C-alpha positions in Angstrom: -253.4 142.8 -148.8 -250.0 144.3 -148.0 -249.3 146.5 -151.0 -245.8 147.6 -150.1 -244.9 146.5 -153.6 -246.6 144.7 -156.4 -245.1 141.3 -156.3 -244.8 139.1 -159.4 -248.1 137.5 -160.4 -247.7 133.8 -159.9 -250.3 133.1 -162.7 -247.9 134.8 -165.2 -244.7 133.2 -164.0 -244.6 129.4 -163.8 -241.3 129.5 -161.9 -242.8 131.6 -159.1 -243.2 129.6 -155.8 -246.3 131.0 -154.2 -245.7 129.2 -150.9 -242.3 130.8 -150.5 -243.7 134.2 -151.4 -246.3 133.8 -148.6 -243.6 132.8 -146.1 -241.6 135.9 -146.9 -244.7 138.0 -146.7 -245.2 136.7 -143.1 -241.6 137.8 -142.2 -242.1 141.2 -143.9 -245.1 141.8 -141.7 -242.7 142.4 -138.8 -241.3 145.4 -140.7 -244.6 147.3 -140.2 -243.6 148.5 -136.8 -244.7 145.9 -134.3 -242.1 143.8 -132.5 -244.5 141.0 -131.7 -247.4 139.8 -133.8 -250.1 137.1 -133.5 -251.4 135.1 -136.4 -254.5 137.3 -136.6 -252.2 140.4 -136.8 -250.1 138.9 -139.5 -253.3 137.8 -141.4 -254.6 141.4 -141.3 -251.2 142.9 -142.5 -250.6 140.4 -145.3 -254.1 139.7 -146.4 -253.4 135.9 -146.1 -256.0 133.6 -144.6 -255.4 132.9 -141.0 -255.0 129.0 -141.5 -252.3 129.8 -144.0 -250.6 132.2 -141.6 -250.7 129.6 -138.9 -248.9 127.0 -141.1 -246.3 129.6 -142.1 -245.6 130.8 -138.6 -245.3 127.2 -137.4 -242.8 126.4 -140.2 -240.8 129.6 -139.7 -240.5 128.9 -136.0 -239.2 125.4 -136.6 -236.6 126.9 -139.0 -235.4 129.5 -136.5 -236.8 132.6 -138.3 -239.5 133.3 -135.7 -239.7 132.8 -132.0 -243.0 132.1 -130.2 -243.9 133.5 -126.8 -246.4 131.3 -124.9 -247.1 134.1 -122.5 -248.1 136.6 -125.2 -249.3 133.9 -127.7 -247.5 135.9 -130.3 -244.4 135.7 -132.5 -241.3 137.8 -133.0 -238.3 137.6 -135.4 -235.6 135.2 -134.3 -231.9 135.0 -135.0 -232.2 133.3 -138.3 -233.4 136.6 -139.8 -230.6 138.5 -138.2 -228.1 136.1 -139.6 -229.4 136.7 -143.1 -229.5 140.4 -142.7 -226.0 140.5 -141.3 -224.7 138.4 -144.1 -226.1 140.7 -146.7 -224.8 143.9 -145.0 -221.4 142.6 -144.1 -220.8 141.3 -147.6 -221.9 144.4 -149.4 -218.7 145.6 -151.0 -220.0 149.1 -151.8 -220.7 149.6 -148.1 -217.2 148.7 -147.1 -215.6 150.9 -149.8 -217.9 153.9 -149.4 -217.8 154.2 -145.6 -214.6 156.3 -145.4 -216.1 158.7 -148.0 -219.4 158.9 -146.1 -217.5 159.6 -142.8 -215.6 162.4 -144.4 -218.7 163.9 -146.0 -220.6 163.8 -142.7 -217.7 165.5 -140.9 -217.3 168.2 -143.5 -220.9 169.0 -144.0 -222.2 168.4 -140.4 -225.0 166.2 -141.8 -226.2 162.6 -141.5 -225.3 160.8 -144.7 -226.5 157.3 -145.6 -226.4 154.6 -148.2 -229.8 153.0 -148.9 -231.4 150.3 -151.0 -235.0 149.7 -151.9 -237.3 147.1 -150.4 -240.8 147.3 -151.9 -242.1 150.8 -151.2 -239.4 151.6 -148.6 -235.7 152.6 -148.6 -233.5 150.8 -146.1 -230.3 152.1 -144.6 -227.3 149.8 -145.1 -224.8 152.4 -143.8 -225.1 155.7 -142.0 -222.5 158.2 -140.8 -223.2 161.3 -138.8 -221.3 163.8 -136.7 -221.8 163.9 -132.9 -223.7 167.2 -133.2 -226.7 165.5 -134.9 -228.3 163.4 -132.1 -231.9 163.8 -133.3 -231.5 162.2 -136.7 -230.4 158.7 -135.8 -230.6 156.3 -138.8 -229.1 153.0 -137.9 -228.6 150.2 -140.4 -231.9 148.6 -141.1 -234.1 151.7 -140.6 -236.8 152.0 -143.2 -237.8 155.2 -145.0 -240.9 155.8 -147.1 -240.1 155.7 -150.8 -242.3 158.6 -151.9 -241.5 161.4 -149.5 -237.8 161.0 -148.8 -235.0 162.3 -150.8 -233.4 158.9 -151.1 -236.6 157.3 -152.3 -237.3 160.1 -154.9 -233.8 159.9 -156.3 -234.1 156.1 -156.6 -237.4 156.4 -158.4 -236.1 159.1 -160.7 -233.2 156.8 -161.7 -235.3 153.7 -162.3 -236.1 152.4 -165.8 -239.4 154.0 -167.0 -241.4 150.8 -167.2 -240.4 149.7 -163.7 -241.0 153.2 -162.3 -244.6 153.2 -163.7 -245.1 149.9 -162.0 -243.9 151.2 -158.6 -245.9 154.5 -159.1 -249.0 152.4 -159.6 -248.4 150.6 -156.3 -247.8 154.0 -154.5 -251.1 155.2 -155.9 -252.9 152.2 -154.4 -251.2 152.7 -151.1 -251.9 156.4 -150.8 -255.3 156.8 -152.5 -256.3 159.9 -150.5 -253.1 161.9 -151.0 -252.0 160.5 -154.3 -252.7 163.6 -156.5 -250.5 165.8 -154.3 -247.9 163.1 -153.8 -247.7 162.4 -157.6 -247.2 166.1 -158.3 -244.3 166.2 -155.7 -242.7 163.2 -157.3 -243.0 164.5 -160.8 -241.3 167.7 -159.6 -238.6 165.6 -158.1 -238.1 163.8 -161.4 -237.7 167.1 -163.2 -235.1 168.2 -160.6 -233.2 164.9 -161.0 -233.2 165.3 -164.8 -232.0 168.9 -164.6 -229.7 168.9 -161.6 -228.9 165.2 -160.8 -230.5 165.2 -157.4 -233.8 165.2 -155.5 -234.9 167.0 -152.4 -237.2 166.4 -149.5 -237.6 169.7 -147.7 -239.9 168.9 -144.8 -241.9 166.4 -146.9 -241.0 163.3 -144.9 -240.4 165.0 -141.6 -241.2 168.7 -141.3 -238.1 169.2 -139.2 -235.7 167.6 -141.6 -234.2 168.9 -144.9 -232.5 166.3 -147.1 -231.1 165.7 -150.6 -230.8 162.4 -152.4 -228.9 161.0 -155.4 -228.9 157.7 -157.2 -225.9 155.4 -157.1 -225.3 153.1 -160.1 -223.1 150.1 -159.3 -221.2 148.2 -162.0 -223.3 145.1 -161.7 -226.4 147.1 -162.5 -227.6 147.5 -159.0 -229.3 150.8 -158.2 -228.9 152.3 -154.7 -229.3 155.8 -153.3 -227.2 158.2 -151.2 -228.9 160.7 -149.0 -227.8 163.5 -146.6 -229.9 165.5 -144.3 -230.0 167.4 -141.0 -232.6 169.1 -138.8 -234.0 172.3 -140.2 -232.4 174.3 -137.4 -229.0 173.2 -138.6 -229.4 173.2 -142.4 -231.6 175.6 -144.3 -233.5 174.8 -147.5 -231.2 177.1 -149.4 -228.1 175.3 -148.2 -229.5 171.9 -149.2 -230.4 173.2 -152.6 -227.4 175.2 -153.4 -224.6 173.4 -151.7 -225.2 170.0 -150.1 -227.1 168.4 -152.9 -224.4 169.3 -155.4 -221.7 167.9 -153.0 -223.7 164.7 -152.6 -223.9 164.3 -156.4 -220.1 164.6 -156.5 -219.8 162.0 -153.7 -221.9 159.6 -155.7 -219.7 159.9 -158.7 -216.6 159.4 -156.6 -218.0 156.2 -155.2 -219.0 154.9 -158.6 -215.4 155.5 -159.8 -214.3 153.0 -157.1 -215.5 150.3 -159.5 -218.0 148.7 -157.2 
C-alpha cells in the first residue's frame, strides 16, 4: 500500500467516498517517478487489486485524466490533470503576491528560493525563483521534495499542530523503517531549532551537495506552507546558511505574512 500519507479511514468517516479516494490514489501513482504505468505497475504502487485499478484507469481515461498508449499498453497523465494543477497554481494568491519578494531575495542572496505546500509525505514547489548563477538546483513548479530530509519539509512539520504532526511522524516511521531512528533524531533536532530560532536546516541531509534553510508560512485562512532557500555547497557554506540566510528567510516569511494573504 502506498503510505505517502495516512489517509482518512473510511470505516471511521461515513462521508468518506472510498471509490473517489481510490481513483485519486491511481492518479497519485504517477507522482512516484514514472511517466507511463500499466495497471500492474499502478496496482503495485497503490496496493489496490488489479481489477479495481483496471476500472479506475478506464474511467479516468474516459474523463480525460489519463491517456492510454496502445503501443506500450500503459497509461500516462492527460491534460485534465494539467488543467486542475494549473487552476490551483494560477489562482494561488500568495504565490502572486510573494513572487516579487522571492525574486528580490534570490537576487540578493544568490540562492534558489521557493514557496512549497505539503502533499502527503512530500513538499511540492508552487513557485521558485533563482539567479542565473545557480543552474544545478532547478526546482520548477510541481517538483516534489521529501518531507523528512528537506528544510521546507522540516519547517512545515515543526509548525504543524502536535496531534497532526504525530500522525505524520507515524506515517514517516512506516515509510522509513530501516532509517527511522536516525531520521527521527534529525527531525527532533530540527523541531528544537525551529522553536529556538524560527527556522530549520538541511545541511546535506536531502542532497549532500545542497545546503538549505526552511521556515513556515502561516496564511490568514489557516493554510500552512513553507519557504525554503538553498544553494550548492560550493556556493553557500553551512555557516552562511545558519548565521545569515536562515534568519533572512524568516524575515521574508514575516514580510509575506504581513501582506494579508
